[in-house]
Structures are given as structure tokens and as C-alpha cells.
Coordinates of C-alpha atoms in Angstrom, one line a residue:
X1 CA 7.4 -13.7 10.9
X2 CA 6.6 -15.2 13.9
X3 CA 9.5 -16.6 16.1
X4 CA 10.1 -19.1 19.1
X5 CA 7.1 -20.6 21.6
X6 CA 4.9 -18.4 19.0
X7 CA 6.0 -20.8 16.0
X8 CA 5.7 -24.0 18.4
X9 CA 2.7 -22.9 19.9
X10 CA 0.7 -22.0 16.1
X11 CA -0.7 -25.4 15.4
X12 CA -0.6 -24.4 11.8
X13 CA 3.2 -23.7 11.5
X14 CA 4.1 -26.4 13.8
X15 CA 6.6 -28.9 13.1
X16 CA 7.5 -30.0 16.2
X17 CA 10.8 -32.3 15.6
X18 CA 11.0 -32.0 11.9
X19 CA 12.4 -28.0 11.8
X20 CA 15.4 -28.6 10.1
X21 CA 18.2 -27.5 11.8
X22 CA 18.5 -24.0 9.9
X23 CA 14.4 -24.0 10.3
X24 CA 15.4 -23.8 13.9
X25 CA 18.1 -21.6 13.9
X26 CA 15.8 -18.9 11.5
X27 CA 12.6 -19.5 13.4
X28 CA 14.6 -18.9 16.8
X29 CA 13.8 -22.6 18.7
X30 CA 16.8 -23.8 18.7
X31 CA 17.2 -25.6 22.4
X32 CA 13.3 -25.6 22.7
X33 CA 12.6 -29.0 21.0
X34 CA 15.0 -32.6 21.1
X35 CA 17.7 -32.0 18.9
X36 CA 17.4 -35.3 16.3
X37 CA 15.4 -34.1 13.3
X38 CA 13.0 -36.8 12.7
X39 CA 10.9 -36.6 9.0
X40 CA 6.9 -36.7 8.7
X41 CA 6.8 -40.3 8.7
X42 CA 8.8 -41.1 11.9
X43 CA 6.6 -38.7 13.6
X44 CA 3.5 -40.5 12.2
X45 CA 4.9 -43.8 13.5
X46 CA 5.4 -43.1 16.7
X47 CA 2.3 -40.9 17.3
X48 CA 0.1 -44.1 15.8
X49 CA 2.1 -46.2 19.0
X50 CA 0.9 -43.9 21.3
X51 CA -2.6 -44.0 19.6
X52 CA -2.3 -47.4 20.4
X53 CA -2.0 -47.2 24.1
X54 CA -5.0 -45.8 24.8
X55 CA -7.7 -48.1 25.7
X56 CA -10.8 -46.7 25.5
X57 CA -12.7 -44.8 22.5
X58 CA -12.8 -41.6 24.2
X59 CA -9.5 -42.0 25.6
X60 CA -8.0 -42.1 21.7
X61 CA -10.0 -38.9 20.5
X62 CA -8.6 -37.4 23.5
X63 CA -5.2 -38.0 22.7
X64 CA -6.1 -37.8 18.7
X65 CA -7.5 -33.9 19.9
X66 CA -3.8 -32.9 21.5
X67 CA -2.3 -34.3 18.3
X68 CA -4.3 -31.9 16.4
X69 CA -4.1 -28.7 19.1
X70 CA -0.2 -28.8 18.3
X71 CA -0.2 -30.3 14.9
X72 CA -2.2 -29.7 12.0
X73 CA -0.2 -31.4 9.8
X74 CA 1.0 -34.0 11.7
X75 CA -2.9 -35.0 12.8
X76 CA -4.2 -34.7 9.1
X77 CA -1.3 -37.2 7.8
X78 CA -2.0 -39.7 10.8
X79 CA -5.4 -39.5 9.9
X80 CA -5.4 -39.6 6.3
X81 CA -3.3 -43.4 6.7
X82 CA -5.9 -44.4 9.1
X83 CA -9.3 -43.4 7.9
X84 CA -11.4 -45.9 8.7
X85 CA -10.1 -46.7 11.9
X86 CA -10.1 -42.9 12.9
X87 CA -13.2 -41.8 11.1
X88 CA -15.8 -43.2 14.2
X89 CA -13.3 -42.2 17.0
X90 CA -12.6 -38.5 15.4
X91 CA -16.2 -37.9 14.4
X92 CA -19.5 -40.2 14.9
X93 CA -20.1 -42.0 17.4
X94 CA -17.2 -41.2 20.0
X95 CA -17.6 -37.2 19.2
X96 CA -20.7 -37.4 21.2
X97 CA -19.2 -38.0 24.5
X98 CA -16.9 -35.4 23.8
X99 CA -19.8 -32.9 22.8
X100 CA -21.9 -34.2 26.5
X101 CA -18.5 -33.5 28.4
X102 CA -17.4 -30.6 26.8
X103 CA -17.2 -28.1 29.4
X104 CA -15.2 -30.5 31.9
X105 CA -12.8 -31.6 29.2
X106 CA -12.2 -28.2 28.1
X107 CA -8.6 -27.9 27.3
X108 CA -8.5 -25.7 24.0
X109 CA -10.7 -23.4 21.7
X110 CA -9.8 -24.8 18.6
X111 CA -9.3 -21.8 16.6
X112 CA -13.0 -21.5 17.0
X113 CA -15.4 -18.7 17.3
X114 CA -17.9 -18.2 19.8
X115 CA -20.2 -16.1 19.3
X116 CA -23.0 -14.7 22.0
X117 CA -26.5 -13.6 21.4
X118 CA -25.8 -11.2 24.4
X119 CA -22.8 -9.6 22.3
X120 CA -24.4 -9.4 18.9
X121 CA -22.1 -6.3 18.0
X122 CA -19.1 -8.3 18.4
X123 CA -19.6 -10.8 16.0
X124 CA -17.7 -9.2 12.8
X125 CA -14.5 -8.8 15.3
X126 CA -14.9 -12.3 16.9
X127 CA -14.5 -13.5 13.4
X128 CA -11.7 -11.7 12.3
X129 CA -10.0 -12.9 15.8
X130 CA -11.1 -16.7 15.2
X131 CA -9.3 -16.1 11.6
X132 CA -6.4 -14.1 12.8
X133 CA -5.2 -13.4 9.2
X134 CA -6.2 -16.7 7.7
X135 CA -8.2 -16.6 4.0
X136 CA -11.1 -18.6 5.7
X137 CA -13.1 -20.1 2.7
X138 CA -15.5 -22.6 4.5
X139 CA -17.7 -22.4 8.0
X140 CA -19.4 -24.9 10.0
X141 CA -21.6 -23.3 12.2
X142 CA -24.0 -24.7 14.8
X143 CA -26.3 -23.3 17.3
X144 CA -25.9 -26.6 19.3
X145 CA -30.0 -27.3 19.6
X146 CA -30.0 -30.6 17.4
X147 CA -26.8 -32.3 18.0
X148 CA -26.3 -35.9 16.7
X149 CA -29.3 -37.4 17.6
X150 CA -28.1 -36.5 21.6
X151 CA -30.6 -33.1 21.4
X152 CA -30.0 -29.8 23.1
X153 CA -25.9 -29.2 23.7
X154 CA -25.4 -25.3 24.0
X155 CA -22.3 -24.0 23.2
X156 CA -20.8 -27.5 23.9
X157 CA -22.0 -28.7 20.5
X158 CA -19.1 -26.7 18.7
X159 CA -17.5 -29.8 18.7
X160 CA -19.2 -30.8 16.3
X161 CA -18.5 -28.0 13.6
X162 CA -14.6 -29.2 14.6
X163 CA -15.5 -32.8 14.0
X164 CA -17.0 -31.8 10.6
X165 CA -14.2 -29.8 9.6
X166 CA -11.7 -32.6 10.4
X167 CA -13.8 -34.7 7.6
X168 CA -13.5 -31.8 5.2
X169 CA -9.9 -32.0 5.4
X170 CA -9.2 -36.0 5.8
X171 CA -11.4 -36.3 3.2
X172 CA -11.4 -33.9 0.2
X173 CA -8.1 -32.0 1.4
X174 CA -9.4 -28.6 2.0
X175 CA -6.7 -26.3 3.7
X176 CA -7.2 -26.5 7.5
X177 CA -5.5 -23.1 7.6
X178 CA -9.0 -21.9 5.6
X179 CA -11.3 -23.5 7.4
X180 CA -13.4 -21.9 10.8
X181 CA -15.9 -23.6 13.2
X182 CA -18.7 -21.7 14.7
X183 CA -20.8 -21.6 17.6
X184 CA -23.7 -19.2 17.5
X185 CA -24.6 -19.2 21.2
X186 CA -28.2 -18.6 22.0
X187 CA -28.6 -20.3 25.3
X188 CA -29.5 -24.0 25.7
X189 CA -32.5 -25.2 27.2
X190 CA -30.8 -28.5 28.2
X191 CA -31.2 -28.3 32.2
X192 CA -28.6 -30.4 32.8
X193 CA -26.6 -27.9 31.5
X194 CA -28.2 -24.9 33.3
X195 CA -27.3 -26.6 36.5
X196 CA -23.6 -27.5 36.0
X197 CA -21.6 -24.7 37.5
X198 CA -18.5 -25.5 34.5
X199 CA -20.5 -25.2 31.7
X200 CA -19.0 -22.6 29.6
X201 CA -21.6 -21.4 27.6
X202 CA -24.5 -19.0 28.0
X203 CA -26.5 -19.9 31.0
X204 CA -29.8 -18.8 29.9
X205 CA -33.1 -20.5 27.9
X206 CA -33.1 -20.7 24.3
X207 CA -33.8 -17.5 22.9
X208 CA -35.7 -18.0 20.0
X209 CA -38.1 -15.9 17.6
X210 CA -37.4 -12.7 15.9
X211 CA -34.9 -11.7 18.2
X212 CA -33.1 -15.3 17.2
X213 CA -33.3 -15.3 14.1
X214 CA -31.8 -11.3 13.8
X215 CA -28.8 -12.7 15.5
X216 CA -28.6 -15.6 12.7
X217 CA -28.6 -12.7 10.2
X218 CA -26.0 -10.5 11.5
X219 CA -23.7 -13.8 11.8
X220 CA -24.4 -14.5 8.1
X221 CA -24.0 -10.6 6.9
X222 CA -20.6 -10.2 8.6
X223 CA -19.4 -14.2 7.9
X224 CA -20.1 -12.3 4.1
X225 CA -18.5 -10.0 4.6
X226 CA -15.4 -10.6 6.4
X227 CA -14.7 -13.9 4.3
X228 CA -16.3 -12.6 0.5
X229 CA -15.9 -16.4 -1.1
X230 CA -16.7 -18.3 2.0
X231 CA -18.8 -21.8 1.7
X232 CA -21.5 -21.6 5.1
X233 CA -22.2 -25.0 6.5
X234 CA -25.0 -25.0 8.8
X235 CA -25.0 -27.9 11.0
X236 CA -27.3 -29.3 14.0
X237 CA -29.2 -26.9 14.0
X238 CA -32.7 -27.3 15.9
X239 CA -36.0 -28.9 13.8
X240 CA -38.0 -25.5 14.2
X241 CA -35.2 -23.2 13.2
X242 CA -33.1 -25.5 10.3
X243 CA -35.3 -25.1 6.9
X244 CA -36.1 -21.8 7.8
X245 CA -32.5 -20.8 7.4
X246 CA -31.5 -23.1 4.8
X247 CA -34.6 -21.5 2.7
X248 CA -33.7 -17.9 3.3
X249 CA -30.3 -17.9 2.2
X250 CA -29.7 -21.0 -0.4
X251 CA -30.5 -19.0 -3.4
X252 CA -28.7 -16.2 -2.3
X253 CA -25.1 -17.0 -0.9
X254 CA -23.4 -20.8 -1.6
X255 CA -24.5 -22.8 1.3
X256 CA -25.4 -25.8 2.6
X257 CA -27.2 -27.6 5.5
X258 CA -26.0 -31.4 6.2
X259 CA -28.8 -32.6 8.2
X260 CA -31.3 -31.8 5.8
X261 CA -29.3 -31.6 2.3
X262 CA -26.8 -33.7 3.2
X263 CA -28.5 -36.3 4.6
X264 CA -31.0 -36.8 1.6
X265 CA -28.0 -37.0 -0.7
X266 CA -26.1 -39.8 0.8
X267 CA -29.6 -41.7 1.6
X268 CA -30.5 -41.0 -2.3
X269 CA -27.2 -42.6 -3.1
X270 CA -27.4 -45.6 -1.0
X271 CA -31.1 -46.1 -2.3
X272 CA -29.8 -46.0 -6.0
X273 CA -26.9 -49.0 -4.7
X274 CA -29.6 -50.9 -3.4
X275 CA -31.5 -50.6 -6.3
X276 CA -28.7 -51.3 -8.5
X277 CA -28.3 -54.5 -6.7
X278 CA -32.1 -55.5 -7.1
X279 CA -31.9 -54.6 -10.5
X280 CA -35.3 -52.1 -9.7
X281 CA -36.5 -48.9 -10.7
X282 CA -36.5 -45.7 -8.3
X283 CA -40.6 -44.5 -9.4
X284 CA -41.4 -48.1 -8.8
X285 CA -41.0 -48.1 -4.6
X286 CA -43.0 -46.9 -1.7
X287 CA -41.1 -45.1 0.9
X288 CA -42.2 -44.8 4.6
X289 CA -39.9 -42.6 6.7
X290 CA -40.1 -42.9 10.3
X291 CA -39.4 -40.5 12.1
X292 CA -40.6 -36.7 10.3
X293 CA -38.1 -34.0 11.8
X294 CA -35.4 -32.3 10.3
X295 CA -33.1 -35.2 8.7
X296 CA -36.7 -37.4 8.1
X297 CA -38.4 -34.8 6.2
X298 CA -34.7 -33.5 4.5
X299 CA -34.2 -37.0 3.0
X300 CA -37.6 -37.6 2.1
X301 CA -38.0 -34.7 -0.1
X302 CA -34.8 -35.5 -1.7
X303 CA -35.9 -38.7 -3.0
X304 CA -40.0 -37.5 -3.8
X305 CA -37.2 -35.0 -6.3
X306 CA -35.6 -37.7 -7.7
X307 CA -38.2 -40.1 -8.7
X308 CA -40.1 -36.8 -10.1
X309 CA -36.5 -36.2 -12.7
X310 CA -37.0 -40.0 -13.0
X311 CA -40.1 -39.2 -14.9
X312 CA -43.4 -39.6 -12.7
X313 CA -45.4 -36.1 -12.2
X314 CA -45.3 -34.9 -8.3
X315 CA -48.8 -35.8 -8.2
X316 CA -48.1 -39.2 -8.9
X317 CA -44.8 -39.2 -6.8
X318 CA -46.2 -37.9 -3.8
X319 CA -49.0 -41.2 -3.3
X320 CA -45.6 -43.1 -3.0
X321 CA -44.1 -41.4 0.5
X322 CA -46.0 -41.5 4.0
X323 CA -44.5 -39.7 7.0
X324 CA -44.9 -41.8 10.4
X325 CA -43.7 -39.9 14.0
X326 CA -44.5 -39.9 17.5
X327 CA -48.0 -39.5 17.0
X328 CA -48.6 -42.3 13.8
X329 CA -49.3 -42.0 10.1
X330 CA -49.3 -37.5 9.3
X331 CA -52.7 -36.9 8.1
X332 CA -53.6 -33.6 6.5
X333 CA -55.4 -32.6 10.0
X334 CA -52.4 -33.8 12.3
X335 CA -51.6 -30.8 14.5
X336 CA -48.3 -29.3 14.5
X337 CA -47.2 -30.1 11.1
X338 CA -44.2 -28.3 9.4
X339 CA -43.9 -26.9 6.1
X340 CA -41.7 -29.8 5.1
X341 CA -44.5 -32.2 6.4
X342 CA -47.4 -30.7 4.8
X343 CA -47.0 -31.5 1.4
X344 CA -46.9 -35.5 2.2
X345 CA -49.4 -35.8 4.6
X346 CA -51.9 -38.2 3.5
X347 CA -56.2 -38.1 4.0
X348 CA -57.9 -40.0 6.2
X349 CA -60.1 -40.6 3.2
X350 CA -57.4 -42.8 1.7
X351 CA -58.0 -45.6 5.1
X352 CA -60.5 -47.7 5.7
X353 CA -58.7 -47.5 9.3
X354 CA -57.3 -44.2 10.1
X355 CA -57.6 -44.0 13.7
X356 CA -55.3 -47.0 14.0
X357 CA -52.7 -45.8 12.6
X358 CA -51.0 -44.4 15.4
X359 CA -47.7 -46.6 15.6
X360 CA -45.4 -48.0 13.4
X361 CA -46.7 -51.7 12.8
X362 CA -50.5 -50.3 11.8
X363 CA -48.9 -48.0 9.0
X364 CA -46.6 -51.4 7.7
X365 CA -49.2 -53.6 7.4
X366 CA -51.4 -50.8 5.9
X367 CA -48.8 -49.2 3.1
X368 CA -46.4 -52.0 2.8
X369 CA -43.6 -50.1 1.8
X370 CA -40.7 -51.5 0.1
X371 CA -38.3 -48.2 1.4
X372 CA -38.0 -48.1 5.2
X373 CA -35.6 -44.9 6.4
X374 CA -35.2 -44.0 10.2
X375 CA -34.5 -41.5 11.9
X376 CA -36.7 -41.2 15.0
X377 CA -33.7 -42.0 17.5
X378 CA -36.3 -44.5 19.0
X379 CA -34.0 -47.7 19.6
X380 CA -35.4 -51.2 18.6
X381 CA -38.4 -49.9 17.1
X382 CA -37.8 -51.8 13.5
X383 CA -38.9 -54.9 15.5
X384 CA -39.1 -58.4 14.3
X385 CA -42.8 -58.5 13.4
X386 CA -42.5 -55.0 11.8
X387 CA -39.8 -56.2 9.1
X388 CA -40.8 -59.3 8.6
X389 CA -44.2 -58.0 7.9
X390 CA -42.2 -56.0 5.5
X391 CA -40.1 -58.1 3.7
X392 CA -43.1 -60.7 3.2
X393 CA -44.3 -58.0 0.8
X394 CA -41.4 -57.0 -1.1
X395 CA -38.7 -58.8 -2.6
X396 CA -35.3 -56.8 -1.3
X397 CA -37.1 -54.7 0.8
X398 CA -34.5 -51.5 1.6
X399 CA -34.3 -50.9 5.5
X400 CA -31.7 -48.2 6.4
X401 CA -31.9 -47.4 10.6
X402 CA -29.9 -44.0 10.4
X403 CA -30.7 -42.8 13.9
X404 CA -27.0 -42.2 16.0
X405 CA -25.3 -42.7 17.8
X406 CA -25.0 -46.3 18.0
X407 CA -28.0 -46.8 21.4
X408 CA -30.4 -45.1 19.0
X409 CA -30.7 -47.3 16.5
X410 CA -33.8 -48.3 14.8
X411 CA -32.0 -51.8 14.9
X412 CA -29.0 -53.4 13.9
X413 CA -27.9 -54.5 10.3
X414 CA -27.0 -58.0 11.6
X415 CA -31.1 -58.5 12.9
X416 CA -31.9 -57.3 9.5
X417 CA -30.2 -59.5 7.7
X418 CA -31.2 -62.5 9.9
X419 CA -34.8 -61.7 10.1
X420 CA -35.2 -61.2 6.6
X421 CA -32.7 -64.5 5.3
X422 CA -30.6 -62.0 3.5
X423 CA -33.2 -60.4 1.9
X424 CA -32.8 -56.8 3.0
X425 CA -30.8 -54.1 1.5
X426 CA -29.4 -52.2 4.7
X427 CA -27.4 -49.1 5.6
X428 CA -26.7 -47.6 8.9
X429 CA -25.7 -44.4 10.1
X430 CA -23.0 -45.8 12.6
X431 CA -20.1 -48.2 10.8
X432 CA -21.5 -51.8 11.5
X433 CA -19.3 -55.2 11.0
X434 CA -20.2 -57.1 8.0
X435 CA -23.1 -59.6 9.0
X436 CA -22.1 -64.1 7.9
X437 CA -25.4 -65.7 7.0
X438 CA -25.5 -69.0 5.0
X439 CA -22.0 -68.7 3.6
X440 CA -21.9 -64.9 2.6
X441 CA -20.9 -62.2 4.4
X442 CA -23.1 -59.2 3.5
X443 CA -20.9 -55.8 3.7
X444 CA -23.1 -53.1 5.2
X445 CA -22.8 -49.7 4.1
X446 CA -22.5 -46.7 6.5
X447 CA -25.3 -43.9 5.3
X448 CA -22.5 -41.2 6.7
X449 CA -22.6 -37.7 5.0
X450 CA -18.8 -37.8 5.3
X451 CA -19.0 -39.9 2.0
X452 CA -20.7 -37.1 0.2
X453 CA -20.4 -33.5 1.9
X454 CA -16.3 -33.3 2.2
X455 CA -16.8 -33.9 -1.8
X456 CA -19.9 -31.5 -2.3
X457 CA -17.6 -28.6 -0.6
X458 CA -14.4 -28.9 -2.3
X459 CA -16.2 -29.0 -5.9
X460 CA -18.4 -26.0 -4.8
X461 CA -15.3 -24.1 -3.6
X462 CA -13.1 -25.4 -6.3
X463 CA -14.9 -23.5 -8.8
X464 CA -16.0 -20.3 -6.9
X465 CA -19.8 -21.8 -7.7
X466 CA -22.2 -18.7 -6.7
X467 CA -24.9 -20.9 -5.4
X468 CA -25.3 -24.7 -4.4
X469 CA -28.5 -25.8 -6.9
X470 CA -29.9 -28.8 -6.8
X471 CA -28.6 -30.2 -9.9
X472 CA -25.3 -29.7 -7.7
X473 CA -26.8 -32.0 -5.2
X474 CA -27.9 -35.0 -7.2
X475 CA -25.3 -35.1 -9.2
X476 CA -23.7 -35.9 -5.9
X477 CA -26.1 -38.3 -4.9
X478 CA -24.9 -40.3 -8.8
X479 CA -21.3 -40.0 -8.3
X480 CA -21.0 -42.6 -5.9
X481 CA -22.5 -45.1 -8.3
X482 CA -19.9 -47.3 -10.2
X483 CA -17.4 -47.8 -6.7
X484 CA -19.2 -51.0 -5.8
X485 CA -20.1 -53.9 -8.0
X486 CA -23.4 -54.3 -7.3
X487 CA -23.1 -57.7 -8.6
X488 CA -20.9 -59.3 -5.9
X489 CA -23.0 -61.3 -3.4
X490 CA -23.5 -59.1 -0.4
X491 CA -22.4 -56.5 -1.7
X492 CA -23.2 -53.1 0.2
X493 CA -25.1 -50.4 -1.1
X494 CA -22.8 -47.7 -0.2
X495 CA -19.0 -47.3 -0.9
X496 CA -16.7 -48.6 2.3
X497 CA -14.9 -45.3 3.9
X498 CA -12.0 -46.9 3.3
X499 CA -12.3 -45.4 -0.2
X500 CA -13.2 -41.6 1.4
X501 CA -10.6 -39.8 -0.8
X502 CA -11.2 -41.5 -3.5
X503 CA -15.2 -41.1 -3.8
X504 CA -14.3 -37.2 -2.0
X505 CA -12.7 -36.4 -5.5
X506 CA -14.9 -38.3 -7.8
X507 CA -18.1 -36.3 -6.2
X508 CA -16.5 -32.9 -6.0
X509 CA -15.3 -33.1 -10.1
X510 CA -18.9 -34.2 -10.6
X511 CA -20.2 -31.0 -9.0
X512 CA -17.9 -28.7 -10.0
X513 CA -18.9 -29.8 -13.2
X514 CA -22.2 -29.4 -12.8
X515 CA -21.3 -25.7 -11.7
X516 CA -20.2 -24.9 -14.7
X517 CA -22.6 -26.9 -16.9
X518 CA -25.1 -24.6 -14.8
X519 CA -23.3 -21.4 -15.2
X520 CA -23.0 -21.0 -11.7
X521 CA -18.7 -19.9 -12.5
X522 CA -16.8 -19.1 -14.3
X523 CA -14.4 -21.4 -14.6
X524 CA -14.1 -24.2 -17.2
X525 CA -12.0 -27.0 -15.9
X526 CA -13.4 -28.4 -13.4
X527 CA -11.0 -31.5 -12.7
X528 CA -7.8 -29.1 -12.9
X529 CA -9.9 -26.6 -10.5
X530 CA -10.5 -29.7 -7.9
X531 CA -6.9 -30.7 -8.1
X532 CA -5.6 -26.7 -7.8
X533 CA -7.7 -26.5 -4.9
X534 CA -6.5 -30.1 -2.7
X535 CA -4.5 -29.7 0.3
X536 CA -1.9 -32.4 0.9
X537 CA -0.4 -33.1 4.7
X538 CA 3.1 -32.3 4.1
X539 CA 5.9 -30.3 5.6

């Protein structure tokens, strides 16, 4: 049993104040903290006042990061009665100054484990020392290249496997003391980096090919190994690199990549709100996505598979998507294209005036899409003329500007709204106020994978599934239908994350379900496996 500074120090047995007094006299800190013996919710209280103090948005995750250092409990309770005000200064958009300044705010590791392409034996042992004895059943691992929509971090984009985590427990209540973040360091090619004589992580160029992706595989064989029922998150990782791990491993081990899974799903569900507002069929639209990387492509194969269960051949599904990026329209003969772009790249044949397409406004007045999704990270490019060009050809045209943080924006739900009188059906993917126009207020809803992945995981995990199908996925994507009534006059198309815990559950009983409908466990009970599985913060 571990005794004194060593129980006071272990942010997972931490109590700070609250040891009873025989707690302290057993545990050997008697004399080491004040003596009053305050409960959970004093503690909660007063940390909340000091929250308080802080004035800026970086100064609060800051002091929210010390909090959790010392606290585990203590942090996920605070957070848990303060979600939505917590969710943007803990995660999206204030965890990317955090990620740009890692190395000179370095204060603690986190319980995380870095690993180094130069040290590719080590990685088994790393991991058991990041776990030190814990039953870790879920990773988020990055290799730092596509962070946010900020690029090339290095070892500094750990941060963002913490941040992730943080959701996973806020949200759906998985066990922090199970849960490990990752950095698979590989170099950065981030000069800015190179040149700063405190960054901590590997100063070196990317290294990338074979020899990258051998290191990727030792990481996965020994993550296996070491942790036998483990959920792998992959996260951020770079365009070039992403699908080609996702698609080795997702029929093989239970996994899971957020930008390009996870995205799709909670863009799918915030297309079926906006249609359930419009009252409009899914095989019906045309969807542009601008913007054709990792998350653009991700998303927009995750609808062309829904509107093909919704009935229409994948013949007739793919005339309805078109892929714009730096370069225009993707045609069949664009150089460069990926895997993921291929199959929706249109002929030239199919334009009177192909050559013109090269920018965002040709391809709108030439497809007139009623599905706009972004996620170039070009701000301002949904202009005036572009979506007013739009909505003059579709009745509730559906515009979501996903790109973060916040100074990458496509554009802002309030221009949206006013540009089109109302008419658009808008999600973005940082939290934006609701937008007053002619005497309603129009709630926007946050496209943020925090409303579906926390879920995805704990139903996955809850019943042991062996794999992550995608049956599992969509019936994600549907399980956040019925929390908003779509009826209500400006009404959003996604659930507020004020409701987090509540839609976390609802999605992770619909996919454990699914599971076992799939015969992917073997358990049978899929709402008591959820519930066995939920952490509460509580001494």
C-alpha cells in the first residue's frame, strides 16, 4: 500500500482534504495536509472560485490542468457539474494554445507515454511504466502530424490524446485509472519547432515510409499485448499516414480513428437533424465537401454509405458527392489523388466548363449543392456570394463550417443565418452563440465528436466488442436523433453539450447493442453492460 507524499502525490488516490481522519492516520499523512476534513463538494466549491479568478481562457485550462495533476477525482466532478462551460476551455479551442506552447508550459507528463522512433525496443516497457500497474483498457495515440486544424506539433501534440481522454471520462464515465495517452514520436517537420532550443521532443524531420510505418506496428503489437482488451484511438494523425492505418488494423483489433470515423459520424448525425427539420430525404441531396483531406474525405464517405443503406445503388449515390480542395473541383485526372479521393472524382466529360472550376464559387454555381461541409481550414471562404448562390437554389440549404479552431472557420453561423434569412441549417465545429434574427433565436449545434466518440467507446468496451463495424458506427450516427425537437423554431441540428452524459449513454447502449445484435460478444445485456462499466467521480 502506498503511504505518505506517495499517496498525496498519486493523482489517482488523491484526496487531498477529504482523507478522513483514520484515512490519514492508515495512509501515514497525518500533519501533511490542513487538518479540517472538508467532503467532495466543499472542495468542488472552492476549486470552481478559484476557476473563477482566472481571466483568460488559457489561464483557466492552466489552473483546470493542476486540478487534474493532483486530483483525478476532484477534476472529473468539477468538470462533470460544469460541462459546457469546461468543454471549450479543457478541449477545443483553448487546448490548441496549450498544444503550440507545450514544451515552455511543461510542468507534468500526465501519466503519458512517450514513445521514440529512435528507441523502438523500448516501447513494450515504456508502456507498462506509463501504466504502472493500472488495467489500461483504452489509448489515444497520436503521432502529432495533423493536430486540430493547427498542422505539424511533434511530440507537443500529446496534449491532445489527454484532452480526448478527459472527454472519455466527463462524458461516458470511463475509469481514468484505465485510460493511457500516447505519443508516438517520429520527429516533426514543424521548423518552428526544430529551432526552439525547449522543445522536448525529437529534433529531427519526420521519418516517414517503411521505416514509419514498422514503428506504428510495433506500438500496436505490444499496446496488444501488454493491454489484451484495450480500445486503440488513433488521433491527429497526418493525411498521408491516417487511412492507411485505420485500414490495416480495423478488421483485426477494436479500434477507431476520430478524424476520419468520428468525424463522419457526428456530421451524419447532424445532417439527419437538419433533415429532420426540413422534413427531407437523405438520397435526395447533393453534397459538396470542401476541403478533401483526411476529415473531408472521412465524412464524405460516411454519408455516400448512408444514403446507399437508404436505398440508392453506389452508382447512383456517387453522382451526388463532388470533392473541391486547393486545386478546384477533383477530376479523375487531378494529380495527387488519395485512395479516399479516387472513388468520387468526377470526369471532365460531365462539364461543359471544366477548366473553370478551379475555386469554390465556379463548382457552386455549377453543382448547386444543397450539403455544404468544410473542412479546408481556409477562413472566410463560404463568402456572401457563395451561399447566397447556394441557398437561391435550395430551400434549407445545410452549411456546416467545421474547420478549428475558431480563426479557421469557413464562416460564422451568425453570417449564415443572416445571409440566407434563416434559411440555412448550420453546425460548427467550435461552440457558437445562438444567432436573433426576426424574432427567433436559431440555436446552433456544435459538429464536436465529443457528442459521439466518448459514447462509441464505452459501448464498444462495455461489451468486450471484438471489432468496431460499421453497423456500430451508424447506429451511432441515429442515436442522437429524438434529443431535439426538430419542430421548435430554430431549433439546432445537433444536441446542446449540455446534454453530453446523457446522449454519451444513449449512444454507447445503442452500440453495444449493435455488438451483440452483430455477434461481435458475447454478452447479452447491453444496457446492464454500459451501466456495469460507468465510472462515477466519487471518493
Amino acid at each position: 500500500m502506498s503511504k505518505g507524499f506517495n499517496v498525496l502525490n498519486n493523482p489517482f488516490l488523491n484526496k487531498g482534504t477529504a482523507f478522513t481522519k483514520q484515512e490519514r492516520i492508515d495512509l501515514g499523512i497525518e500533519g501533511l495536509v490542513p487538518p479540517f476534513v472538508q467532503t467532495l463538494d466543499q472542495q468542488v466549491e472552492q476549486t470552481y472560485a478559484q476557476y473563477q479568478m482566472r481571466d483568460t481562457d488559457l489561464a483557466k485550462r492552466l489552473f483546470l490542468m493542476e486540478i487534474f495533476n493532483e486530483n483525478r477525482v476532484l477534476f472529473y466532478k468539477l468538470f462533470s457539474e460544469h460541462v459546457n462551460e469546461f468543454m471549450p476551455i479543457v478541449y477545443d479551442p483553448t487546448i490548441a494554445d496549450t498544444i503550440e506552447n507545450y514544451s515552455r508550459l511543461f510542468v507534468d507528463p500526465q501519466n503519458a507515454a512517450y514513445l521514440s522512433i529512435n528507441e523502438p525496443d523500448q516501447i513494450e516497457q515504456v508502456l507498462k511504466n506509463a501504466a504502472d500497474g493500472r488495467d489500461i483498457k483504452l489509448i489515444v495515440v497520436t503521432d502529432g502530424e495533423g493536430i486540430l486544424g493547427i498542422g505539424d506539433w511533434g511530440v507537443q501534440g500529446v496534449d491532445i490524446s489527454v484532452g480526448k481522454l478527459m472527454v472519455y471520462t466527463a462524458a461516458a464515465g470511463i475509469d481514468p485509472k484505465s485510460v493511457l495517452p500516447v505519443s508516438l514520436d517520429v520527429g516533426t517537420n514543424n521548423q518552428k519547432l526544430l529551432d526552439d532550443d525547449l522543445y522536448l521532443g525529437n529534433r529531427q524531420p519526420r521519418v516517414t515510409g517503411d521505416k514509419y510505418y514498422d514503428f506504428v506496428d510495433k506500438f500496436v503489437d505490444a499496446a496488444e499485448k501488454t493491454f489484451p482488451n484495450m480500445y486503440l484511438h488513433f488521433e491527429d494523425f497526418g493525411r498521408d499516414n491516417a487511412a492507411n492505418i485505420l485500414n490495416k488494423y480495423k478488421d483485426k483489433i477494436l479500434t477507431f480513428n476520430d478524424d476520419i470515423q468520428g468525424t463522419g459520424i457526428i456530421t451524419l448525425a447532424g445532417i439527419l437533424g437538419a433533415l429532420n427539420i426540413s422534413k427531407q430525404k437523405l438520397t435526395d441531396q447533393v453534397y459538396l465537401s470542401f476541403g478533401a483531406g483526411t476529415a473531408g474525405a472521412g465524412i464524405l464517405k460516411r454519408i455516400f454509405d448512408a444514403m446507399v443503406e437508404e436505398g440508392l445503388s453506389e452508382t447512383e449515390a456517387r453522382k451526388r458527392f463532388y470533392m473541391v480542395d486547393k486545386q478546384g473541383l477533383l477530376f479523375t485526372d487531378t494529380e495527387g489523388l488519395t485512395p479516399e479521393q479516387k472513388p468520387f472524382a468526377r470526369d471532365r466529360s460531365e462539364f461543359e466548363n471544366a477548366d473553370e472550376l478551379t475555386n469554390l464559387n465556379a463548382v457552386m454555381k455549377a453543382v448547386h449543392p444543397s450539403i455544404m461541409v468544410g473542412t479546408s481550414t481556409q477562413p472566410g471562404s463560404f463568402t456572401k456570394e457563395i451561399i447566397q448562390e447556394m441557398a437561391a437554389h435550395t430551400e434549407r440549404p445545410i452549411i456546416f463550417p467545421l474547420s478549428n479552431p475558431t480563426k479557421l472557420a469557413e464562416a460564422t453561423a451568425e453570417d449564415l443565418i443572416n445571409w440566407t434569412d434563416g434559411k440555412a441549417l448550420v453546425a460548427t465545429g467550435v461552440p457558437a452563440e445562438p444567432v436573433k434574427l426576426n424574432g427567433v433565436e436559431y440555436h446552433i449545434g456544435q459538429a464536436n465528436n465529443a457528442l459521439v466518440y466518448p459514447g462509441l467507446g464505452l459501448g464498444a468496451l462495455a461489451v468486450n466488442a471484438k471489432l468496431l463495424s460499421d453497423g456500430m458506427i451508424n447506429r451511432a450516427a441515429h442515436s442522437l436523433g429524438g434529443i431535439v425537437d426538430p419542430d421548435q423554431p430554430g431549433a439546432a441540428v445537433l444536441p446542446p453539450v449540455t446534454k453530453l452524459d446523457q446522449f454519451s449513454l444513449t449512444v454507447a447502449e445503442g452500440v453495444a447493442d449493435q455488438a451483440i445484435k452483430e455477434n461481435l460478444s458475447d454478452s447479452t445485456d447491453a444496457k446492464a453492460a454500459v451501466e456495469n462499466l460507468k465510472w462515477k467521480p466519487e471518493y
